[in-house]
Every structure is written in C-alpha cells, then in structure tokens.
Amino acid sequence: MAVNSYKDDEQSVNTEKHVTLLRLFKYLLRYRARIAGILALMAFCTAVSLANPLFLQRAVDTYIASGNIPGLVKLLIVAAVLNIIMIVAVKIRMFLMAKVSNSVIREIRQELFNHIQTLDFTFFDGRPTGKILARLIGDVNSLKDVIENSVTTLIPDLTTVVCVTVIMFVKNAKLAAAALWSLPFMIIGILIIQKHSHAHWQIFRKKSSNMNAFINEDLSGIKVIQSFNAERETDATFNMLVGEHCGTFTSAVRWSDAFGSVIDLCWGLGMLALYYAGIKILGVGSVSVGMYLAFGTYIGMFWQPIMNLSNFYNQLTTTISGAERIFEIMDTQPVIKDALSAPVMPPIKGSVCFDHVTFSYDKDTQVLHDVSFTVQQGETIALVGPTGAGKSTIVNLISRFYDPECGNITIDGTDIKGVTIESLRSQMGIMTQDNYIFSGTIRDNIRYGRLDATEKEIRDAAGAVHADDFISKMEKGYDTALTARGGELSNGQRQLVAFARTMLSLPRILILDEATSSIDTHTEQLVQQGIAALLKGRTSFVIAHRLSTIQKADRIMVIDNGGIVEQGSPSELMNKKGVYYNLYTAQFRT
C-alpha cells in the first residue's frame, strides 16, 4: 500500500492567533443570556474568595487577640454561610457552562459538516478521508475544554489576579512588591515557551491527521491487504506513523509542562521574598500575625490563578492549531457553486450540447480538448474508449461535478453554470462504478434519493431492475438491515439496489458509468429490459467496457486522445471498420 499521502504533512495555516480566538469566541456570543448568568455566579464566588483572607485577618487580629468569642462566632457563621452558597454557585456554574460549551461544539461540528458537503470533488480528490475525519471529530472535540475554560477560568482568574494585586498593595505596598518581584521573569519565560510549544503542537496535529488517514484507508481496504498478504507492509507503515505521532506528542508535552515549572519557581521565590521583607526589612513587630496570614493566603490566590491561566494558555496553544485547521476548511470555498441569483433549472427535456469544451484535472494535462457534440432528447449515447480517455469526465461535466476550463455545456439550451446545482442534479440519475450502500434497511437505500416515495413506487422500481426477485427471498425483505457499503449483499445485489435507487428518482437524464460491471450476464439481460422500459423518452449516457451491452444505443462515441475520434450507430461503426470495430472484434475474440 502506498503511504506517501499519509507521510506528507498538511500545510500549516498561517493565521494570527488572536484572529482565530476571536472567531472561536464569537460562537459564545450566541449564548449571551446564559453566559451573563454564569458571569454573575462567578462574580459572587470571586468576591467570597477575596473576602476570606480578610475574614481570617479580622478573626486573628481583632476577635482572637481581644478574646471576643461572640464576635468571632458571628464572623465564622457569616463566612461559613457565604462559602456554602459559593460552593452551590460553583456547581450551578459548572453545569450551565458545560451545557453552553457542548452546544457550541455541536454548532461548530454541524457548521463544518454542512460546509464540507458543499465542497466539490476538487477538495476531496487531494485529501484522504481520514484527514477530513480528523478535523471533523478530533479537532472539534479538542475545542470543548478551551471554550468552557475561556469563561470559567480566563475571566474569573484574571479578575482574581487584578483584585488580589490591588488589595495587597492597599494593605501593604512593600510586602506586595516583595511578593510579586518574580512576576517579570515568569512573563519572559512563558513567552519563550509558548512559541516553541505552539510549533510542536502544530506538528503533532499533522502527525495525528496522518495516522487517522492511514487507519481509515487501511480498514476500508482490509480485503485487498489480506488477499495480497500485505499485513507486514501495513504494520511497518503503521508503526512508523505511530512512532511519529508519539514522538511529536512527547516533544509538545515536554514544552507544555515547562509552563508549570516556571510558575512554581516564581511562586516559591515570591513567598521567600514576602517573609524576608516582613522580617528583615520591615521588622517583626511592624506586621501583625493576621496580616502575615492574609498575605500568605493572597499570594496563593495570586499564583494559583496564574497557574490556572498558564494551564489555560497551554491548553490554548494545544488547541489553537486544531481551530486553525477547522477554520481553514470553513474558509475553503467550493470551486463549483451557484452563480449569484441563479435561477432554478426548468424541467429538463433532455437535449445536451457540448460547445468546444476543454478540461484538465491538474491544469497541466488536458483530458478533453475542444470537444463538441449534440445529443437529442431521448437519445441513448454510449461512451467507449481506453481507460483514462475522458469518458467519465464527460458525464461528470454534465452533472457539474467539475466545470470546463473553456467552452459551454447546455441542456435544452440552458447553460448549466447559470442554474442552481440542486435543481440540475435533482433531475439527473447518476449511477457509477462505486455504488455506495448506506447503513440502514434496503428500503431506506432505495428511497434515498426520493424520501417521499410510496411503498408501491419502491417495489415497482426494484421490480423494474429485477432487484425485487432477491429482496423478496430475504427473511426480512425490504426491512433487511444493511451495514455501510452493504457487506451483506453480493456485488451484483448491491448494484441492483443502486439501480432501483436511481430508477426511483425518475431522472430526466440518466448516467450509467460502468453500472453493470458486477452483474452476471443473465441478470444484466433482465436489467437491460427494465432499463429500456424506464428510460423510454429519457436521455441517457452509458459508459461500458463490455461492448455487447451497448448494441441498442442510438449512438456510440469513441473517446480517445482528448476528443471524439468516432461516432455513429453500432452498425455504422462496425461497417466503417475503424477504432470501434477493432475494439469490438478484439473483445469478441477475447
């Protein structure tokens, strides 16, 4: 299994951190009322916390020193009641904030998912599914704590630090200056650490994305891996990716842990400076016992929020790279999108015209070059040619999964780029080689493209393509539960279910891209009969390497070298004895 797509790291998004944070916190503004209540509770809790050292100082210096026991008891009762209320308020605050943060995460994930579904094939062509899942699940989950702590930690702890600083300087400026002398060293240390920490967490996110992409693709292709005995190679690749994942995580954590060490050191130095200044500089008798106790408590109340803020900043550094990756996708605009004020596509009759169409996937190699043709209403067109000639590209352009670089494509004279994508595709039935079966019942899969279909319409569509024959023989019939990709069905049965799904949508234009490749010859004959009946009067494009299946096509186009090298009815092309004749006779001999 190739591993280059997993080894290649995604490009980092160079966005100012404050821009990403402001964008992230805007989601919180949608819950202003709840957050206002949370802030009110936090203000009360902060006020009680700040008052506790003052209660302690007054108890020691006033009531205990004078032996005023009744006064001391009253003070203790007041303090106890306030602290009990504070504990209850903290619990309520935590509950409310958890609800808000979960709601924000849900909104971000829903918005990201909705946006991903609007992106065109050019976005998905260059990204393994696992890397997209890493953004949608892992990166979004990582935002929960930082969103919650931005309210429950950032605001109250900043308030506490400011208030404690003011109180200490009001109480005794010299003791306050001594206690906080190490603060500048902490700021310098944190600035140095955060730069390296953010860079290492960005690398870790990339390696995590690589590993998720490999796991997703490996499990999706497990049958191929086991059939080719490639377990050792995939084990080696997985071991390499896990090693990179663990190594980058260790490096990132090592830098993140340095935050706490720097703060612990500055905290300890502040405590030493406090007692040194109180004893040696101010003198033992100049500072009361209550004042010492109050300042000791206030220093803890100063440095503990600083520790909390550093942990929050550390968490922010860890998470910001995930937020950047999420917003990078949200900012990705689809290449294929509706024009401004685009009208709805009128009911399609079925004439299709390519007017000097040129297209390439990578802007270097042209797949189609100056292709022009016209298809009449109700005509069945077969596209044949070697692999990579551009057959699927033609039908993808008709469905507007891609837009041509040059030229125009019209249906019934209407340029398909000038109408809404939804109104265009809703009138088309597209069945490709990869007929995806969703988890759910067979009935759910058949009516996937037309949820309002009646039971009779579902069974009629299944009967028309002879899917009803095998479905009715199953124990639960149409209520048979299927897992994703329909592992309970054979390849042929999956394609018949997909046929019924396409037929039920009553398409005006039908596209069959190798749609009968996994159906046995007998079943294919039955399906062709059903298709012929259902497609009467509808325009259809059929891509088939099995040339025997397209002998009833009105016209065959032979695609090669970026254009149409031959076209005509099956008999005309056989009589011409050109490219199609050679393809047909070679396949017949085989």
Coordinates of C-alpha atoms in Angstrom, one line a residue:
M1 CA 0.0 0.0 0.0
A2 CA 1.3 3.4 -0.9
V3 CA 2.0 5.6 2.0
N4 CA 3.1 8.9 0.5
S5 CA -0.3 10.5 1.1
Y6 CA 0.0 9.6 4.8
K7 CA 3.6 10.7 5.2
D8 CA 3.0 14.1 3.6
D9 CA 2.1 16.7 6.2
E10 CA -0.7 19.2 5.5
Q11 CA 0.3 22.8 5.0
S12 CA 0.1 24.9 8.2
V13 CA -2.4 27.7 8.2
N14 CA -0.6 31.0 8.9
T15 CA -3.3 32.9 10.9
E16 CA -2.8 35.3 13.7
K17 CA -3.7 33.6 16.9
H18 CA -5.9 36.4 18.2
V19 CA -7.9 36.3 14.9
T20 CA -8.6 32.6 15.4
L21 CA -9.5 33.1 19.0
L22 CA -11.9 35.9 18.4
R23 CA -13.5 33.9 15.7
L24 CA -13.8 30.9 18.0
F25 CA -15.2 33.0 20.9
K26 CA -17.9 34.6 18.6
Y27 CA -19.8 31.3 19.0
L28 CA -20.1 32.1 22.7
L29 CA -21.9 35.3 21.9
R30 CA -24.9 33.3 20.7
Y31 CA -25.5 32.4 24.3
R32 CA -25.2 35.9 25.9
A33 CA -28.1 35.3 28.4
R34 CA -26.7 32.1 29.8
I35 CA -23.1 33.5 30.0
A36 CA -24.4 36.6 31.7
G37 CA -25.9 34.3 34.4
I38 CA -22.6 32.3 34.6
L39 CA -20.6 35.5 35.0
A40 CA -22.9 36.7 37.8
L41 CA -22.3 33.5 39.7
M42 CA -18.6 33.7 39.1
A43 CA -18.6 37.3 40.4
F44 CA -20.2 36.2 43.6
C45 CA -17.8 33.3 44.0
T46 CA -14.8 35.6 43.3
A47 CA -16.0 38.1 45.9
V48 CA -16.4 35.5 48.6
S49 CA -12.9 34.1 47.8
L50 CA -11.3 37.5 48.0
A51 CA -13.2 38.2 51.3
N52 CA -11.9 35.0 53.0
P53 CA -8.4 36.3 53.8
L54 CA -9.9 39.5 55.2
F55 CA -12.2 37.3 57.4
L56 CA -9.1 35.5 58.6
Q57 CA -7.1 38.7 59.4
R58 CA -10.1 40.2 61.3
A59 CA -10.6 37.0 63.2
V60 CA -7.0 36.8 64.3
D61 CA -6.1 40.5 64.8
T62 CA -9.5 41.7 66.2
Y63 CA -11.5 38.9 67.9
I64 CA -8.9 36.3 68.9
A65 CA -6.4 39.0 70.1
S66 CA -9.1 40.6 72.2
G67 CA -10.8 37.4 73.3
N68 CA -14.1 38.5 71.8
I69 CA -15.6 35.0 71.3
P70 CA -19.2 36.1 70.4
G71 CA -17.9 38.4 67.7
L72 CA -15.6 35.6 66.4
V73 CA -18.6 33.1 66.3
K74 CA -20.7 35.7 64.3
L75 CA -17.9 36.2 61.9
L76 CA -17.4 32.5 61.4
I77 CA -21.1 32.0 60.8
V78 CA -21.2 34.7 58.2
A79 CA -18.1 33.3 56.5
A80 CA -19.5 29.7 56.6
V81 CA -22.9 30.7 55.1
L82 CA -21.2 32.7 52.3
N83 CA -18.8 29.8 51.5
I84 CA -21.7 27.2 51.4
I85 CA -23.6 29.4 49.0
M86 CA -20.4 29.8 47.0
I87 CA -20.0 26.0 46.7
V88 CA -23.6 25.7 45.4
A89 CA -23.0 28.5 43.0
V90 CA -19.8 26.8 41.6
K91 CA -21.8 23.6 40.9
I92 CA -24.6 25.5 39.1
R93 CA -22.0 27.5 37.2
M94 CA -20.2 24.3 36.1
F95 CA -23.5 22.7 34.9
L96 CA -24.5 25.8 32.9
M97 CA -21.1 26.2 31.3
A98 CA -21.0 22.5 30.3
K99 CA -24.3 23.0 28.5
V100 CA -23.1 26.1 26.7
S101 CA -19.7 24.5 25.7
N102 CA -21.5 21.4 24.4
S103 CA -23.9 23.5 22.4
V104 CA -21.0 25.5 20.9
I105 CA -19.2 22.3 19.9
R106 CA -22.3 20.9 18.3
E107 CA -22.8 24.1 16.3
I108 CA -19.1 24.1 15.1
R109 CA -19.3 20.5 14.1
Q110 CA -22.6 20.9 12.3
E111 CA -21.4 24.0 10.5
L112 CA -18.2 22.3 9.5
F113 CA -20.1 19.2 8.3
N114 CA -22.6 21.2 6.3
H115 CA -19.8 23.2 4.7
I116 CA -17.8 20.1 3.8
Q117 CA -20.9 18.8 2.0
T118 CA -21.0 21.9 -0.2
L119 CA -17.4 21.4 -1.4
D120 CA -16.8 19.9 -4.8
F121 CA -14.7 16.9 -5.9
T122 CA -11.6 19.0 -6.3
F123 CA -11.5 19.3 -2.5
F124 CA -11.9 15.6 -1.9
D125 CA -9.6 14.4 -4.7
G126 CA -6.5 15.6 -2.9
R127 CA -7.4 14.6 0.7
P128 CA -7.7 11.2 2.3
T129 CA -11.0 10.6 4.1
G130 CA -9.2 10.1 7.4
K131 CA -7.7 13.5 7.3
I132 CA -11.1 15.1 6.9
L133 CA -12.4 12.9 9.7
A134 CA -9.6 14.1 11.9
R135 CA -10.8 17.7 11.5
L136 CA -14.5 16.9 12.0
I137 CA -14.0 14.7 15.1
G138 CA -10.7 15.1 16.8
D139 CA -10.0 18.8 16.1
V140 CA -13.6 19.8 17.0
N141 CA -13.5 17.7 20.2
S142 CA -10.3 19.4 21.3
L143 CA -12.1 22.8 21.3
K144 CA -14.5 21.8 24.1
D145 CA -12.2 22.5 27.1
V146 CA -10.8 25.7 25.8
I147 CA -14.3 27.1 25.1
E148 CA -15.5 26.1 28.5
N149 CA -12.4 27.3 30.4
S150 CA -12.4 30.6 28.5
V151 CA -15.4 31.6 30.6
T152 CA -14.9 29.6 33.8
T153 CA -11.1 30.1 34.0
L154 CA -10.0 33.1 32.0
I155 CA -12.4 35.7 33.2
P156 CA -12.6 34.8 37.0
D157 CA -8.9 34.2 37.3
L158 CA -7.9 37.4 35.6
T159 CA -10.3 39.2 37.8
T160 CA -8.9 37.5 40.9
V161 CA -5.3 38.3 39.9
V162 CA -6.2 42.0 39.4
C163 CA -8.2 42.3 42.6
V164 CA -5.6 40.4 44.7
T165 CA -2.9 42.7 43.4
V166 CA -4.9 45.8 44.3
I167 CA -5.8 44.5 47.8
M168 CA -2.2 43.6 48.6
F169 CA -0.9 47.0 47.5
V170 CA -3.6 48.7 49.5
K171 CA -2.9 46.6 52.6
N172 CA 0.9 46.9 52.4
A173 CA 2.7 48.1 49.3
K174 CA 6.2 47.0 50.4
L175 CA 5.0 43.4 51.2
A176 CA 3.1 43.3 47.9
A177 CA 6.2 44.5 45.9
A178 CA 8.3 41.8 47.5
A179 CA 5.7 39.1 46.9
L180 CA 5.4 39.9 43.2
W181 CA 9.1 40.7 42.3
S182 CA 9.5 37.5 40.3
L183 CA 6.5 38.2 38.0
P184 CA 8.6 39.8 35.2
F185 CA 10.8 36.6 35.0
M186 CA 7.6 34.5 34.7
I187 CA 6.3 36.6 31.8
I188 CA 9.6 36.3 29.9
G189 CA 9.8 32.5 30.5
I190 CA 6.2 31.9 29.3
L191 CA 6.7 34.0 26.1
I192 CA 9.7 31.9 25.2
I193 CA 8.0 28.6 26.0
Q194 CA 4.7 29.3 24.2
K195 CA 6.5 30.0 20.9
H196 CA 8.1 26.5 20.9
S197 CA 5.0 24.9 22.4
H198 CA 2.7 26.1 19.6
A199 CA 5.0 24.9 16.9
H200 CA 5.3 21.4 18.4
W201 CA 1.5 21.1 18.8
Q202 CA 1.0 22.1 15.2
I203 CA 3.4 19.3 14.1
F204 CA 1.6 16.8 16.4
R205 CA -1.8 17.7 14.9
K206 CA -0.4 16.9 11.4
K207 CA 1.1 13.6 12.5
S208 CA -2.2 12.7 14.2
S209 CA -4.1 13.5 11.0
N210 CA -1.6 11.3 9.0
M211 CA -2.2 8.4 11.3
N212 CA -6.0 8.8 11.2
A213 CA -6.0 8.9 7.4
F214 CA -3.9 5.7 7.3
I215 CA -6.1 3.8 9.7
N216 CA -9.3 4.8 7.8
E217 CA -7.9 3.8 4.4
D218 CA -6.3 0.6 5.8
L219 CA -9.6 -0.6 7.4
S220 CA -11.5 0.3 4.2
G221 CA -9.2 -1.8 2.1
I222 CA -8.6 -4.7 4.5
K223 CA -9.8 -7.3 2.0
V224 CA -7.2 -6.1 -0.5
I225 CA -4.5 -6.1 2.2
Q226 CA -5.2 -9.6 3.3
S227 CA -5.6 -11.0 -0.2
F228 CA -2.2 -9.8 -1.1
N229 CA -0.6 -10.8 2.3
A230 CA 0.4 -7.2 2.8
E231 CA -0.1 -7.2 6.5
R232 CA 3.6 -6.8 7.2
E233 CA 4.0 -3.8 5.0
T234 CA 1.0 -2.1 6.5
D235 CA 2.2 -2.9 10.0
A236 CA 5.5 -1.3 9.2
T237 CA 3.8 1.8 7.9
F238 CA 1.5 2.0 10.9
N239 CA 4.5 1.6 13.2
M240 CA 6.2 4.4 11.5
L241 CA 3.2 6.7 11.7
V242 CA 2.5 5.8 15.4
G243 CA 6.2 6.5 16.2
E244 CA 6.0 9.9 14.6
H245 CA 2.7 10.5 16.4
C246 CA 4.1 9.6 19.8
G247 CA 7.4 11.4 19.3
T248 CA 5.8 14.7 18.4
F249 CA 3.3 14.3 21.3
T250 CA 6.1 13.8 23.7
S251 CA 8.0 16.8 22.4
A252 CA 4.9 19.0 22.6
V253 CA 4.0 17.9 26.1
R254 CA 7.6 18.5 27.3
W255 CA 7.4 22.1 26.2
S256 CA 3.9 22.5 27.7
D257 CA 4.9 21.1 31.1
A258 CA 7.6 23.8 31.3
F259 CA 4.8 26.4 31.9
G260 CA 4.1 24.9 35.4
S261 CA 7.8 24.6 36.3
V262 CA 8.4 28.3 35.6
I263 CA 5.4 29.4 37.7
D264 CA 6.2 27.1 40.6
L265 CA 9.7 28.6 40.7
C266 CA 8.4 32.2 40.7
W267 CA 5.7 31.3 43.3
G268 CA 8.3 29.9 45.6
L269 CA 10.6 32.9 45.1
G270 CA 7.7 35.3 45.9
M271 CA 6.9 33.5 49.2
L272 CA 10.6 33.7 50.3
A273 CA 10.7 37.4 49.3
L274 CA 7.5 38.1 51.3
Y275 CA 8.8 36.7 54.6
Y276 CA 12.3 38.1 54.1
A277 CA 10.8 41.6 53.5
G278 CA 8.4 41.2 56.5
I279 CA 11.1 40.0 58.9
K280 CA 14.4 41.7 57.8
I281 CA 13.2 44.9 56.1
L282 CA 10.0 45.9 57.8
G283 CA 10.8 44.2 61.2
V284 CA 8.9 41.5 63.0
G285 CA 6.8 43.9 65.1
S286 CA 5.6 46.1 62.2
V287 CA 3.4 43.4 60.6
S288 CA 0.7 41.7 62.5
V289 CA 0.1 38.0 62.6
G290 CA -3.2 38.4 60.8
M291 CA -1.5 40.5 58.1
Y292 CA 1.0 37.7 57.5
L293 CA -1.7 35.1 57.3
A294 CA -3.8 37.3 55.0
F295 CA -0.8 38.0 52.7
G296 CA 0.2 34.3 52.6
T297 CA -3.3 33.4 51.5
Y298 CA -3.4 36.3 49.0
I299 CA -0.1 35.1 47.4
G300 CA -1.6 31.7 47.0
M301 CA -4.7 33.3 45.5
F302 CA -2.5 35.3 43.1
W303 CA -0.2 32.5 41.9
Q304 CA -2.9 29.8 41.7
P305 CA -4.9 31.7 39.1
I306 CA -1.6 32.4 37.4
M307 CA -1.0 28.7 37.3
N308 CA -4.6 28.2 36.0
L309 CA -4.1 30.8 33.4
S310 CA -0.8 29.2 32.3
N311 CA -2.6 25.9 32.0
F312 CA -5.3 27.6 30.0
Y313 CA -2.7 29.2 27.8
N314 CA -1.0 25.9 27.5
Q315 CA -4.4 24.3 26.5
L316 CA -5.0 27.2 24.2
T317 CA -1.6 26.6 22.5
T318 CA -2.5 23.0 22.1
T319 CA -6.0 23.7 20.7
I320 CA -5.3 26.7 18.5
S321 CA -3.7 24.6 15.8
G322 CA -6.9 22.4 15.7
A323 CA -9.0 25.5 15.5
E324 CA -6.9 26.8 12.6
R325 CA -7.3 23.6 10.7
I326 CA -11.1 23.7 11.3
F327 CA -11.4 27.3 10.0
E328 CA -9.1 26.5 7.1
I329 CA -11.7 24.1 5.8
M330 CA -14.6 26.5 6.6
D331 CA -12.8 29.2 4.6
T332 CA -12.3 26.8 1.6
Q333 CA -14.8 28.0 -1.0
P334 CA -16.2 25.4 -3.4
V335 CA -14.9 25.8 -7.0
I336 CA -18.3 24.6 -8.2
K337 CA -21.0 26.8 -6.8
D338 CA -24.2 28.6 -7.8
A339 CA -23.9 31.9 -9.6
L340 CA -25.4 34.9 -7.8
S341 CA -29.2 34.8 -8.1
A342 CA -29.0 31.7 -10.2
P343 CA -32.5 30.5 -11.3
V344 CA -33.9 27.0 -10.9
M345 CA -33.3 24.7 -13.9
P346 CA -36.5 24.3 -15.8
P347 CA -38.0 20.8 -16.2
I348 CA -35.4 19.0 -18.4
K349 CA -36.5 17.6 -21.7
G350 CA -33.1 16.1 -22.4
S351 CA -31.1 17.7 -25.2
V352 CA -27.4 18.1 -24.3
C353 CA -24.8 20.2 -26.1
F354 CA -21.0 20.4 -25.6
D355 CA -19.6 23.5 -27.3
H356 CA -15.8 23.5 -27.7
V357 CA -15.3 22.1 -24.2
T358 CA -11.7 21.8 -22.8
F359 CA -10.9 20.3 -19.3
S360 CA -8.0 19.1 -17.2
Y361 CA -7.8 17.9 -13.6
D362 CA -4.3 19.2 -12.8
K363 CA -4.1 22.2 -15.2
D364 CA -1.2 20.5 -17.0
T365 CA -2.6 17.5 -18.9
Q366 CA -5.8 18.1 -20.8
V367 CA -8.2 15.3 -20.5
L368 CA -10.7 16.8 -23.0
H369 CA -9.7 19.2 -25.8
D370 CA -12.1 21.3 -27.8
V371 CA -14.9 18.7 -27.6
S372 CA -18.2 19.5 -29.3
F373 CA -21.3 17.3 -29.8
T374 CA -25.1 17.5 -29.5
V375 CA -27.4 14.9 -28.0
Q376 CA -31.1 14.9 -28.9
Q377 CA -33.9 14.4 -26.4
G378 CA -34.4 10.8 -25.5
E379 CA -31.2 9.6 -27.3
T380 CA -29.1 6.9 -25.7
I381 CA -25.4 7.7 -26.1
A382 CA -22.7 5.1 -25.3
L383 CA -19.2 6.3 -24.5
V384 CA -16.4 3.9 -25.2
G385 CA -12.6 4.1 -25.3
P386 CA -9.5 3.2 -23.4
T387 CA -9.1 3.8 -19.6
G388 CA -8.4 7.4 -18.9
A389 CA -9.6 8.7 -22.2
G390 CA -12.2 11.0 -20.6
K391 CA -15.5 9.1 -20.7
S392 CA -16.2 9.6 -17.0
T393 CA -15.0 13.2 -17.3
I394 CA -17.8 13.9 -19.9
V395 CA -20.6 12.7 -17.6
N396 CA -19.0 14.4 -14.6
L397 CA -19.1 17.7 -16.5
I398 CA -22.8 17.1 -17.5
S399 CA -23.6 16.6 -13.8
R400 CA -21.5 19.6 -13.0
F401 CA -19.2 17.9 -10.6
Y402 CA -16.5 19.9 -12.4
D403 CA -16.6 22.9 -14.6
P404 CA -14.8 23.1 -18.0
E405 CA -11.9 25.4 -18.4
C406 CA -13.1 26.5 -21.8
G407 CA -16.4 26.1 -23.7
N408 CA -20.0 25.7 -22.5
I409 CA -22.4 22.9 -21.7
T410 CA -26.1 23.4 -22.2
I411 CA -29.1 21.3 -21.5
D412 CA -32.2 22.3 -23.5
G413 CA -30.3 25.4 -24.5
T414 CA -29.7 26.5 -20.8
D415 CA -26.1 26.9 -19.7
I416 CA -25.8 24.6 -16.7
K417 CA -23.4 27.0 -14.9
G418 CA -26.3 29.6 -14.9
V419 CA -28.7 27.5 -12.8
T420 CA -28.7 26.1 -9.3
I421 CA -26.7 22.9 -8.8
E422 CA -29.5 21.3 -6.7
S423 CA -32.2 21.9 -9.4
L424 CA -29.8 20.4 -12.1
R425 CA -28.8 17.3 -10.2
S426 CA -32.3 16.6 -8.9
Q427 CA -33.4 15.9 -12.5
M428 CA -30.5 13.6 -13.2
G429 CA -29.9 9.9 -12.2
I430 CA -26.3 9.1 -11.7
M431 CA -25.0 5.5 -11.2
T432 CA -21.3 5.0 -11.0
Q433 CA -18.9 2.0 -10.7
D434 CA -18.8 2.6 -6.9
N435 CA -22.5 2.1 -5.8
Y436 CA -22.3 3.1 -2.2
I437 CA -24.8 1.4 0.1
F438 CA -25.6 3.3 3.3
S439 CA -26.3 1.7 6.7
G440 CA -30.0 1.2 7.1
T441 CA -32.6 -1.0 5.5
I442 CA -32.8 -2.0 1.9
R443 CA -36.0 0.2 1.7
D444 CA -34.1 3.2 3.1
N445 CA -31.4 2.8 0.5
I446 CA -33.8 2.5 -2.4
R447 CA -35.7 5.7 -1.5
Y448 CA -32.6 7.6 -0.6
G449 CA -33.0 10.0 -3.5
R450 CA -36.7 10.4 -3.1
L451 CA -37.8 10.2 0.5
D452 CA -41.5 10.7 -0.2
A453 CA -41.8 7.6 -2.4
T454 CA -44.6 5.2 -1.6
E455 CA -44.2 1.6 -0.9
K456 CA -45.6 0.7 -4.3
E457 CA -43.2 3.0 -6.1
I458 CA -40.3 1.5 -4.2
R459 CA -41.3 -2.0 -5.1
D460 CA -42.1 -1.1 -8.7
A461 CA -38.6 0.5 -9.1
A462 CA -37.0 -2.6 -7.6
G463 CA -39.1 -4.9 -9.8
A464 CA -38.2 -3.0 -12.9
V465 CA -34.5 -3.7 -12.4
H466 CA -35.2 -7.2 -11.1
A467 CA -33.9 -6.4 -7.6
D468 CA -37.3 -7.4 -6.1
D469 CA -36.5 -11.0 -7.0
F470 CA -33.7 -11.4 -4.5
I471 CA -35.1 -8.9 -1.9
S472 CA -38.4 -10.8 -1.5
K473 CA -36.5 -14.0 -0.8
M474 CA -34.6 -12.5 2.1
E475 CA -36.0 -13.2 5.6
K476 CA -37.0 -9.6 6.3
G477 CA -37.4 -8.5 2.7
Y478 CA -37.2 -4.7 2.3
D479 CA -36.7 -4.3 6.0
T480 CA -33.4 -6.2 5.9
A481 CA -30.8 -4.1 7.7
L482 CA -27.5 -3.4 5.9
T483 CA -24.2 -2.1 7.2
A484 CA -22.3 0.7 5.4
R485 CA -21.2 -0.5 2.0
G486 CA -23.7 -3.3 2.1
G487 CA -21.4 -6.1 3.1
E488 CA -24.4 -8.5 3.5
L489 CA -25.0 -8.3 -0.3
S490 CA -23.1 -9.6 -3.2
N491 CA -21.6 -7.1 -5.7
G492 CA -24.4 -7.8 -8.1
Q493 CA -27.1 -7.4 -5.5
R494 CA -25.6 -4.1 -4.3
Q495 CA -25.7 -2.8 -7.9
L496 CA -29.3 -3.9 -8.3
V497 CA -30.2 -2.0 -5.2
A498 CA -28.4 1.1 -6.5
F499 CA -30.2 0.7 -9.8
A500 CA -33.5 0.7 -8.1
R501 CA -32.5 3.8 -6.1
T502 CA -31.6 5.6 -9.3
M503 CA -34.7 4.5 -11.2
L504 CA -37.0 5.6 -8.3
S505 CA -35.7 9.2 -8.7
L506 CA -37.4 9.4 -12.1
P507 CA -34.4 11.1 -13.8
R508 CA -34.8 13.2 -17.0
I509 CA -31.2 12.4 -17.8
L510 CA -29.6 9.1 -16.8
I511 CA -25.9 8.5 -16.5
L512 CA -24.6 4.9 -16.1
D513 CA -20.9 4.7 -15.6
E514 CA -19.9 1.1 -15.7
A515 CA -23.1 0.5 -13.8
T516 CA -23.5 -3.2 -14.8
S517 CA -19.9 -4.3 -14.4
S518 CA -20.6 -6.6 -11.4
I519 CA -23.8 -8.2 -12.7
D520 CA -23.7 -11.6 -14.3
T521 CA -24.8 -11.9 -17.9
H522 CA -28.2 -13.3 -17.2
T523 CA -29.1 -10.7 -14.6
E524 CA -27.7 -8.0 -16.9
Q525 CA -30.1 -9.0 -19.7
L526 CA -33.0 -8.7 -17.3
V527 CA -31.7 -5.3 -16.1
Q528 CA -31.4 -4.1 -19.6
Q529 CA -35.0 -4.9 -20.2
G530 CA -36.0 -2.9 -17.2
I531 CA -33.8 0.0 -18.1
A532 CA -35.2 0.1 -21.6
A533 CA -38.8 0.3 -20.3
L534 CA -38.0 3.0 -17.7
L535 CA -35.7 5.1 -20.0
K536 CA -38.2 5.4 -22.8
G537 CA -38.2 9.1 -23.7
R538 CA -35.2 9.9 -21.5
T539 CA -31.7 11.0 -22.5
S540 CA -29.1 8.6 -21.2
F541 CA -25.3 8.3 -21.3
V542 CA -23.8 4.8 -20.8
I543 CA -20.2 4.1 -20.2
A544 CA -19.4 0.4 -20.7
H545 CA -16.2 -1.6 -21.4
R546 CA -18.4 -4.6 -22.2
L547 CA -19.3 -3.6 -25.7
S548 CA -22.0 -6.2 -26.1
T549 CA -24.2 -4.3 -23.6
I550 CA -24.5 -1.1 -25.7
Q551 CA -25.6 -2.6 -29.1
K552 CA -29.0 -0.9 -28.6
A553 CA -27.6 2.5 -28.1
D554 CA -28.7 5.2 -30.6
R555 CA -25.2 6.4 -31.0
I556 CA -21.7 5.4 -29.9
M557 CA -18.9 7.9 -29.2
V558 CA -15.4 6.6 -29.2
I559 CA -13.3 8.8 -26.9
D560 CA -9.5 8.9 -27.2
N561 CA -6.7 11.5 -27.2
G562 CA -8.9 14.1 -25.6
G563 CA -11.7 14.1 -28.1
I564 CA -14.2 12.1 -30.1
V565 CA -12.4 10.0 -32.7
E566 CA -15.5 8.2 -34.0
Q567 CA -19.2 8.4 -33.5
G568 CA -22.3 6.7 -35.1
S569 CA -24.7 3.9 -34.6
P570 CA -23.3 0.4 -33.7
S571 CA -23.9 -0.8 -37.2
E572 CA -22.4 2.3 -38.8
L573 CA -19.2 2.0 -36.8
M574 CA -18.9 -1.8 -37.4
N575 CA -19.2 -1.2 -41.2
K576 CA -16.7 1.6 -41.0
K577 CA -14.1 -0.8 -39.6
G578 CA -12.3 1.8 -37.7
V579 CA -11.4 2.2 -34.0
Y580 CA -14.6 0.9 -32.6
Y581 CA -14.5 -2.1 -35.0
N582 CA -11.1 -3.0 -33.7
L583 CA -12.2 -2.7 -30.1
Y584 CA -15.2 -4.8 -30.6
T585 CA -13.5 -7.6 -32.6
A586 CA -10.6 -7.7 -30.1
Q587 CA -13.1 -8.0 -27.2
F588 CA -15.2 -10.6 -29.0
R589 CA -12.1 -12.7 -29.7
T590 CA -11.1 -12.4 -26.0

